[in-house]
């Protein structure tokens, strides 16, 4: 769901632990999903993507899991490092009011890595 | 290296003034987008363009205007009609409007009303 004001969901993890960030998407017709990382004062950066014909995709230290039954997406970060501290957004390519697909973004989760 | 360049990084606007934010890409992408981001919130779509000389309103277009005279450029003007313009503005581009491969974002412009 969308956050209001400054109530951004937060997650704090110890350095070296694994992080799991969750996202509920809205459109069952969406067939492409992306996770973005946004550091303070910067633009979002692509982390990893997954198409709807897959359940899991792995990158370097990151894994995305897709559960289409419950419309849920998660991002797992292994051995979390201080440089991972950022806001993480999920995005789905839902169909807009026209016929074209556009990315719809979640409200984001603030990940803080504790020393 | 290909990418999206937004300028300036910081912009200050006086009450009643129009200001223009620049966005240039050399990725040869057809589609371009402008988003607004307020503190602790997600991205809200202002305008998007699928092709040169064509653009469409997003969810919060009131008080904003755009142009797309060149494929590489998609400037955003924040007009005096925008009553609360202080925000972080992000420009993005994609290969096409179908979002099949995601968006590439610029580094943003922080606009403050003084």
PDB file of C-alpha atoms in Angstrom:
ATOM      1  CA  UNK A   1       0.000   0.000   0.000  1.00  0.00           C
ATOM      2  CA  UNK A   2       1.027   3.623  -0.313  1.00  0.00           C
ATOM      3  CA  UNK A   3       2.651   5.399   2.610  1.00  0.00           C
ATOM      4  CA  UNK A   4       1.362   8.743   3.783  1.00  0.00           C
ATOM      5  CA  UNK A   5       3.630  11.568   4.886  1.00  0.00           C
ATOM      6  CA  UNK A   6       6.849  10.344   6.473  1.00  0.00           C
ATOM      7  CA  UNK A   7       5.604   6.884   7.421  1.00  0.00           C
ATOM      8  CA  UNK A   8       7.926   5.032   5.077  1.00  0.00           C
ATOM      9  CA  UNK A   9       8.213   1.357   6.079  1.00  0.00           C
ATOM     10  CA  UNK A  10      11.598   0.706   7.641  1.00  0.00           C
ATOM     11  CA  UNK A  11      13.836  -2.289   8.100  1.00  0.00           C
ATOM     12  CA  UNK A  12      16.966  -2.346  10.249  1.00  0.00           C
ATOM     13  CA  UNK A  13      19.453  -5.209   9.996  1.00  0.00           C
ATOM     14  CA  UNK A  14      22.866  -5.949  11.433  1.00  0.00           C
ATOM     15  CA  UNK A  15      25.793  -5.810   9.059  1.00  0.00           C
ATOM     16  CA  UNK A  16      26.442  -9.283   7.695  1.00  0.00           C
ATOM     17  CA  UNK A  17      22.878 -10.514   8.208  1.00  0.00           C
ATOM     18  CA  UNK A  18      20.478 -11.223   5.373  1.00  0.00           C
ATOM     19  CA  UNK A  19      17.733  -8.713   4.539  1.00  0.00           C
ATOM     20  CA  UNK A  20      14.292  -9.441   3.154  1.00  0.00           C
ATOM     21  CA  UNK A  21      12.199  -6.609   1.737  1.00  0.00           C
ATOM     22  CA  UNK A  22       8.621  -7.325   0.777  1.00  0.00           C
ATOM     23  CA  UNK A  23       6.243  -5.787  -1.703  1.00  0.00           C
ATOM     24  CA  UNK A  24       2.592  -6.453  -2.511  1.00  0.00           C
ATOM     25  CA  UNK A  25       1.700  -5.584  -6.080  1.00  0.00           C
ATOM     26  CA  UNK A  26      -1.747  -4.682  -7.270  1.00  0.00           C
ATOM     27  CA  UNK A  27      -2.305  -5.880 -10.825  1.00  0.00           C
ATOM     28  CA  UNK A  28      -2.577  -9.578 -11.604  1.00  0.00           C
ATOM     29  CA  UNK A  29      -1.989  -8.760 -15.294  1.00  0.00           C
ATOM     30  CA  UNK A  30       1.489  -7.339 -14.618  1.00  0.00           C
ATOM     31  CA  UNK A  31       4.133  -9.518 -16.230  1.00  0.00           C
ATOM     32  CA  UNK A  32       7.387  -7.763 -15.381  1.00  0.00           C
ATOM     33  CA  UNK A  33       8.732  -6.619 -12.023  1.00  0.00           C
ATOM     34  CA  UNK A  34      11.778  -4.633 -11.000  1.00  0.00           C
ATOM     35  CA  UNK A  35      13.538  -3.728  -7.780  1.00  0.00           C
ATOM     36  CA  UNK A  36      15.223  -0.316  -7.589  1.00  0.00           C
ATOM     37  CA  UNK A  37      17.615   1.071  -4.973  1.00  0.00           C
ATOM     38  CA  UNK A  38      17.578   4.781  -4.194  1.00  0.00           C
ATOM     39  CA  UNK A  39      20.291   6.356  -2.082  1.00  0.00           C
ATOM     40  CA  UNK A  40      19.631   9.690  -0.441  1.00  0.00           C
ATOM     41  CA  UNK A  41      19.564  12.553  -2.947  1.00  0.00           C
ATOM     42  CA  UNK A  42      20.084  10.276  -5.952  1.00  0.00           C
ATOM     43  CA  UNK A  43      17.942   8.708  -8.634  1.00  0.00           C
ATOM     44  CA  UNK A  44      16.741   5.086  -8.383  1.00  0.00           C
ATOM     45  CA  UNK A  45      19.132   2.453  -9.685  1.00  0.00           C
ATOM     46  CA  UNK A  46      18.119  -0.889 -11.182  1.00  0.00           C
ATOM     47  CA  UNK A  47      18.954  -3.876  -8.969  1.00  0.00           C
ATOM     48  CA  UNK A  48      17.233  -6.899 -10.421  1.00  0.00           C
ATOM     49  CA  UNK A  49      14.157  -7.797 -12.451  1.00  0.00           C
ATOM     50  CA  UNK A  50      11.931 -10.821 -12.972  1.00  0.00           C
ATOM     51  CA  UNK A  51       9.301 -11.767 -15.516  1.00  0.00           C
ATOM     52  CA  UNK A  52       6.060 -13.481 -14.595  1.00  0.00           C
ATOM     53  CA  UNK A  53       7.098 -16.807 -16.115  1.00  0.00           C
ATOM     54  CA  UNK A  54       9.689 -17.170 -13.348  1.00  0.00           C
ATOM     55  CA  UNK A  55       9.409 -17.634  -9.562  1.00  0.00           C
ATOM     56  CA  UNK A  56      12.964 -16.779  -8.620  1.00  0.00           C
ATOM     57  CA  UNK A  57      15.920 -14.947 -10.062  1.00  0.00           C
ATOM     58  CA  UNK A  58      19.344 -14.481  -8.554  1.00  0.00           C
ATOM     59  CA  UNK A  59      21.937 -11.799  -9.016  1.00  0.00           C
ATOM     60  CA  UNK A  60      25.076 -10.905  -7.153  1.00  0.00           C
ATOM     61  CA  UNK A  61      24.076 -11.054  -3.446  1.00  0.00           C
ATOM     62  CA  UNK A  62      20.429 -10.394  -4.370  1.00  0.00           C
ATOM     63  CA  UNK A  63      17.518 -12.712  -5.059  1.00  0.00           C
ATOM     64  CA  UNK A  64      14.015 -11.784  -6.156  1.00  0.00           C
ATOM     65  CA  UNK A  65      11.093 -14.098  -5.433  1.00  0.00           C
ATOM     66  CA  UNK A  66       7.727 -13.776  -7.153  1.00  0.00           C
ATOM     67  CA  UNK A  67       4.530 -15.327  -5.823  1.00  0.00           C
ATOM     68  CA  UNK A  68       1.811 -14.658  -8.369  1.00  0.00           C
ATOM     69  CA  UNK A  69      -0.852 -16.446  -6.352  1.00  0.00           C
ATOM     70  CA  UNK A  70      -0.787 -13.841  -3.615  1.00  0.00           C
ATOM     71  CA  UNK A  71       0.700 -11.044  -5.733  1.00  0.00           C
ATOM     72  CA  UNK A  72       3.811 -10.764  -3.620  1.00  0.00           C
ATOM     73  CA  UNK A  73       7.363  -9.851  -4.506  1.00  0.00           C
ATOM     74  CA  UNK A  74      10.384  -9.998  -2.242  1.00  0.00           C
ATOM     75  CA  UNK A  75      14.000  -8.917  -2.439  1.00  0.00           C
ATOM     76  CA  UNK A  76      16.599 -10.823  -0.458  1.00  0.00           C
ATOM     77  CA  UNK A  77      20.013  -9.285   0.119  1.00  0.00           C
ATOM     78  CA  UNK A  78      22.687 -11.637   1.395  1.00  0.00           C
ATOM     79  CA  UNK A  79      25.384 -10.508   3.833  1.00  0.00           C
ATOM     80  CA  UNK A  80      24.031  -6.969   4.045  1.00  0.00           C
ATOM     81  CA  UNK A  81      26.680  -4.257   3.929  1.00  0.00           C
ATOM     82  CA  UNK A  82      26.626  -0.575   5.019  1.00  0.00           C
ATOM     83  CA  UNK A  83      26.474   0.445   1.356  1.00  0.00           C
ATOM     84  CA  UNK A  84      23.138  -1.329   1.081  1.00  0.00           C
ATOM     85  CA  UNK A  85      21.470   1.316   3.257  1.00  0.00           C
ATOM     86  CA  UNK A  86      18.928   2.994   0.974  1.00  0.00           C
ATOM     87  CA  UNK A  87      15.256   3.071   0.029  1.00  0.00           C
ATOM     88  CA  UNK A  88      14.172   0.074  -2.035  1.00  0.00           C
ATOM     89  CA  UNK A  89      11.239   0.294  -4.452  1.00  0.00           C
ATOM     90  CA  UNK A  90       9.418  -2.446  -6.249  1.00  0.00           C
ATOM     91  CA  UNK A  91       7.793  -1.699  -9.609  1.00  0.00           C
ATOM     92  CA  UNK A  92       5.329  -3.582 -11.792  1.00  0.00           C
ATOM     93  CA  UNK A  93       4.493  -2.937 -15.436  1.00  0.00           C
ATOM     94  CA  UNK A  94       0.758  -2.564 -15.037  1.00  0.00           C
ATOM     95  CA  UNK A  95      -1.502  -1.467 -17.866  1.00  0.00           C
ATOM     96  CA  UNK A  96      -2.207   2.243 -17.671  1.00  0.00           C
ATOM     97  CA  UNK A  97      -5.488   3.987 -18.452  1.00  0.00           C
ATOM     98  CA  UNK A  98      -4.633   3.570 -22.118  1.00  0.00           C
ATOM     99  CA  UNK A  99      -3.472   0.335 -23.607  1.00  0.00           C
ATOM    100  CA  UNK A 100       0.229   0.792 -22.942  1.00  0.00           C
ATOM    101  CA  UNK A 101       2.001  -0.640 -19.959  1.00  0.00           C
ATOM    102  CA  UNK A 102       3.837   1.628 -17.555  1.00  0.00           C
ATOM    103  CA  UNK A 103       5.812   1.028 -14.430  1.00  0.00           C
ATOM    104  CA  UNK A 104       3.862   1.545 -11.211  1.00  0.00           C
ATOM    105  CA  UNK A 105       6.053   2.044  -8.155  1.00  0.00           C
ATOM    106  CA  UNK A 106       5.502   0.993  -4.574  1.00  0.00           C
ATOM    107  CA  UNK A 107       6.065   3.485  -1.780  1.00  0.00           C
ATOM    108  CA  UNK A 108       9.430   2.028  -0.832  1.00  0.00           C
ATOM    109  CA  UNK A 109      11.141   0.556   2.225  1.00  0.00           C
ATOM    110  CA  UNK A 110      13.987   2.281   4.036  1.00  0.00           C
ATOM    111  CA  UNK A 111      16.757  -0.237   4.792  1.00  0.00           C
ATOM    112  CA  UNK A 112      19.232   0.736   7.507  1.00  0.00           C
ATOM    113  CA  UNK A 113      22.308  -1.395   8.104  1.00  0.00           C
ATOM    114  CA  UNK A 114      23.532  -1.290  11.697  1.00  0.00           C
ATOM    115  CA  UNK A 115      27.244  -1.696  12.510  1.00  0.00           C
TER     116      UNK A 115
ATOM    117  CA  UNK B   1      28.715   5.953 -21.579  1.00  0.00           C
ATOM    118  CA  UNK B   2      25.003   6.266 -22.211  1.00  0.00           C
ATOM    119  CA  UNK B   3      22.735   7.735 -19.594  1.00  0.00           C
ATOM    120  CA  UNK B   4      20.311  10.411 -18.499  1.00  0.00           C
ATOM    121  CA  UNK B   5      21.487  13.832 -17.355  1.00  0.00           C
ATOM    122  CA  UNK B   6      19.334  16.109 -15.254  1.00  0.00           C
ATOM    123  CA  UNK B   7      20.249  19.699 -14.511  1.00  0.00           C
ATOM    124  CA  UNK B   8      20.532  21.575 -12.333  1.00  0.00           C
ATOM    125  CA  UNK B   9      20.981  19.374  -9.281  1.00  0.00           C
ATOM    126  CA  UNK B  10      19.526  22.092  -7.028  1.00  0.00           C
ATOM    127  CA  UNK B  11      17.085  24.815  -8.053  1.00  0.00           C
ATOM    128  CA  UNK B  12      15.494  27.612  -6.080  1.00  0.00           C
ATOM    129  CA  UNK B  13      12.298  29.282  -7.197  1.00  0.00           C
ATOM    130  CA  UNK B  14      10.677  32.441  -5.999  1.00  0.00           C
ATOM    131  CA  UNK B  15       6.944  32.650  -5.553  1.00  0.00           C
ATOM    132  CA  UNK B  16       5.185  33.289  -8.875  1.00  0.00           C
ATOM    133  CA  UNK B  17       8.152  32.246 -10.986  1.00  0.00           C
ATOM    134  CA  UNK B  18       8.278  29.603 -13.705  1.00  0.00           C
ATOM    135  CA  UNK B  19      11.333  27.367 -13.737  1.00  0.00           C
ATOM    136  CA  UNK B  20      12.487  24.735 -16.226  1.00  0.00           C
ATOM    137  CA  UNK B  21      14.217  21.477 -15.338  1.00  0.00           C
ATOM    138  CA  UNK B  22      16.400  19.906 -17.990  1.00  0.00           C
ATOM    139  CA  UNK B  23      16.506  16.211 -18.911  1.00  0.00           C
ATOM    140  CA  UNK B  24      18.729  14.827 -21.679  1.00  0.00           C
ATOM    141  CA  UNK B  25      19.334  11.183 -22.624  1.00  0.00           C
ATOM    142  CA  UNK B  26      21.727   9.572 -25.081  1.00  0.00           C
ATOM    143  CA  UNK B  27      20.323   6.058 -24.778  1.00  0.00           C
ATOM    144  CA  UNK B  28      18.261   6.351 -27.972  1.00  0.00           C
ATOM    145  CA  UNK B  29      15.150   5.648 -25.884  1.00  0.00           C
ATOM    146  CA  UNK B  30      11.772   6.559 -27.342  1.00  0.00           C
ATOM    147  CA  UNK B  31       9.848   7.071 -24.089  1.00  0.00           C
ATOM    148  CA  UNK B  32      10.606   9.627 -21.395  1.00  0.00           C
ATOM    149  CA  UNK B  33       8.946  10.391 -18.053  1.00  0.00           C
ATOM    150  CA  UNK B  34       8.870  12.959 -15.284  1.00  0.00           C
ATOM    151  CA  UNK B  35       8.184  11.958 -11.672  1.00  0.00           C
ATOM    152  CA  UNK B  36       7.802  13.924  -8.496  1.00  0.00           C
ATOM    153  CA  UNK B  37       8.996  12.526  -5.167  1.00  0.00           C
ATOM    154  CA  UNK B  38       8.081  14.023  -1.803  1.00  0.00           C
ATOM    155  CA  UNK B  39       9.914  13.104   1.418  1.00  0.00           C
ATOM    156  CA  UNK B  40       9.179   9.566   2.556  1.00  0.00           C
ATOM    157  CA  UNK B  41       6.947   8.871  -0.413  1.00  0.00           C
ATOM    158  CA  UNK B  42       7.030   7.015  -3.682  1.00  0.00           C
ATOM    159  CA  UNK B  43       7.132   8.311  -7.230  1.00  0.00           C
ATOM    160  CA  UNK B  44       4.194  10.126  -8.770  1.00  0.00           C
ATOM    161  CA  UNK B  45       3.962  10.495 -12.541  1.00  0.00           C
ATOM    162  CA  UNK B  46       3.699  14.055 -13.873  1.00  0.00           C
ATOM    163  CA  UNK B  47       4.019  13.670 -17.654  1.00  0.00           C
ATOM    164  CA  UNK B  48       5.290  11.110 -20.123  1.00  0.00           C
ATOM    165  CA  UNK B  49       6.159  11.076 -23.794  1.00  0.00           C
ATOM    166  CA  UNK B  50       6.214   8.136 -26.156  1.00  0.00           C
ATOM    167  CA  UNK B  51       7.610   9.944 -29.174  1.00  0.00           C
ATOM    168  CA  UNK B  52       8.795  13.324 -30.376  1.00  0.00           C
ATOM    169  CA  UNK B  53       6.104  16.030 -30.397  1.00  0.00           C
ATOM    170  CA  UNK B  54       3.741  13.885 -28.336  1.00  0.00           C
ATOM    171  CA  UNK B  55       3.235  13.789 -24.576  1.00  0.00           C
ATOM    172  CA  UNK B  56       0.530  12.742 -22.127  1.00  0.00           C
ATOM    173  CA  UNK B  57      -0.531  13.874 -18.669  1.00  0.00           C
ATOM    174  CA  UNK B  58       0.241  11.643 -15.748  1.00  0.00           C
ATOM    175  CA  UNK B  59      -1.440  11.549 -12.358  1.00  0.00           C
ATOM    176  CA  UNK B  60      -0.376  15.011 -11.141  1.00  0.00           C
ATOM    177  CA  UNK B  61       0.075  17.178 -14.273  1.00  0.00           C
ATOM    178  CA  UNK B  62      -1.621  20.320 -12.947  1.00  0.00           C
ATOM    179  CA  UNK B  63       0.823  23.216 -12.686  1.00  0.00           C
ATOM    180  CA  UNK B  64       3.416  21.554 -14.922  1.00  0.00           C
ATOM    181  CA  UNK B  65       4.167  21.642 -18.657  1.00  0.00           C
ATOM    182  CA  UNK B  66       6.549  19.735 -20.926  1.00  0.00           C
ATOM    183  CA  UNK B  67       7.803  19.684 -24.487  1.00  0.00           C
ATOM    184  CA  UNK B  68       9.417  16.983 -26.624  1.00  0.00           C
ATOM    185  CA  UNK B  69      10.957  18.690 -29.629  1.00  0.00           C
ATOM    186  CA  UNK B  70      13.897  16.272 -29.795  1.00  0.00           C
ATOM    187  CA  UNK B  71      14.131  12.590 -28.984  1.00  0.00           C
ATOM    188  CA  UNK B  72      16.957  13.246 -26.561  1.00  0.00           C
ATOM    189  CA  UNK B  73      15.327  16.032 -24.562  1.00  0.00           C
ATOM    190  CA  UNK B  74      12.249  16.281 -22.338  1.00  0.00           C
ATOM    191  CA  UNK B  75      12.291  19.512 -20.281  1.00  0.00           C
ATOM    192  CA  UNK B  76       9.792  20.089 -17.483  1.00  0.00           C
ATOM    193  CA  UNK B  77       8.491  23.563 -16.618  1.00  0.00           C
ATOM    194  CA  UNK B  78       7.113  24.109 -13.140  1.00  0.00           C
ATOM    195  CA  UNK B  79       4.691  27.001 -13.499  1.00  0.00           C
ATOM    196  CA  UNK B  80       3.432  29.480 -10.933  1.00  0.00           C
ATOM    197  CA  UNK B  81       0.156  27.538 -10.959  1.00  0.00           C
ATOM    198  CA  UNK B  82       1.869  24.703  -9.062  1.00  0.00           C
ATOM    199  CA  UNK B  83       1.113  25.694  -5.479  1.00  0.00           C
ATOM    200  CA  UNK B  84       3.471  23.320  -3.713  1.00  0.00           C
ATOM    201  CA  UNK B  85       6.425  22.725  -6.027  1.00  0.00           C
ATOM    202  CA  UNK B  86       9.080  21.944  -3.417  1.00  0.00           C
ATOM    203  CA  UNK B  87      10.064  18.343  -4.166  1.00  0.00           C
ATOM    204  CA  UNK B  88      12.646  16.058  -5.750  1.00  0.00           C
ATOM    205  CA  UNK B  89      12.059  15.668  -9.498  1.00  0.00           C
ATOM    206  CA  UNK B  90      13.185  12.593 -11.399  1.00  0.00           C
ATOM    207  CA  UNK B  91      13.392  12.091 -15.137  1.00  0.00           C
ATOM    208  CA  UNK B  92      13.428   8.598 -16.638  1.00  0.00           C
ATOM    209  CA  UNK B  93      13.526   6.968 -20.027  1.00  0.00           C
ATOM    210  CA  UNK B  94      12.729   3.560 -21.486  1.00  0.00           C
ATOM    211  CA  UNK B  95      13.221   1.816 -24.800  1.00  0.00           C
ATOM    212  CA  UNK B  96       9.522   2.146 -25.493  1.00  0.00           C
ATOM    213  CA  UNK B  97       6.291   2.884 -23.682  1.00  0.00           C
ATOM    214  CA  UNK B  98       5.652  -0.767 -22.959  1.00  0.00           C
ATOM    215  CA  UNK B  99       8.003  -0.866 -19.951  1.00  0.00           C
ATOM    216  CA  UNK B 100       9.303  -4.242 -21.125  1.00  0.00           C
ATOM    217  CA  UNK B 101      12.814  -3.507 -19.923  1.00  0.00           C
ATOM    218  CA  UNK B 102      12.307  -1.028 -17.127  1.00  0.00           C
ATOM    219  CA  UNK B 103      13.287   2.581 -16.805  1.00  0.00           C
ATOM    220  CA  UNK B 104      16.646   4.335 -16.491  1.00  0.00           C
ATOM    221  CA  UNK B 105      16.583   7.286 -14.116  1.00  0.00           C
ATOM    222  CA  UNK B 106      18.517  10.519 -13.938  1.00  0.00           C
ATOM    223  CA  UNK B 107      20.106  11.740 -10.721  1.00  0.00           C
ATOM    224  CA  UNK B 108      17.283  14.166  -9.940  1.00  0.00           C
ATOM    225  CA  UNK B 109      16.715  17.880  -9.380  1.00  0.00           C
ATOM    226  CA  UNK B 110      15.778  19.199  -5.952  1.00  0.00           C
ATOM    227  CA  UNK B 111      13.484  22.206  -6.317  1.00  0.00           C
ATOM    228  CA  UNK B 112      12.894  24.523  -3.373  1.00  0.00           C
ATOM    229  CA  UNK B 113      10.563  27.518  -3.191  1.00  0.00           C
ATOM    230  CA  UNK B 114      12.143  30.466  -1.392  1.00  0.00           C
TER     231      UNK B 114
END
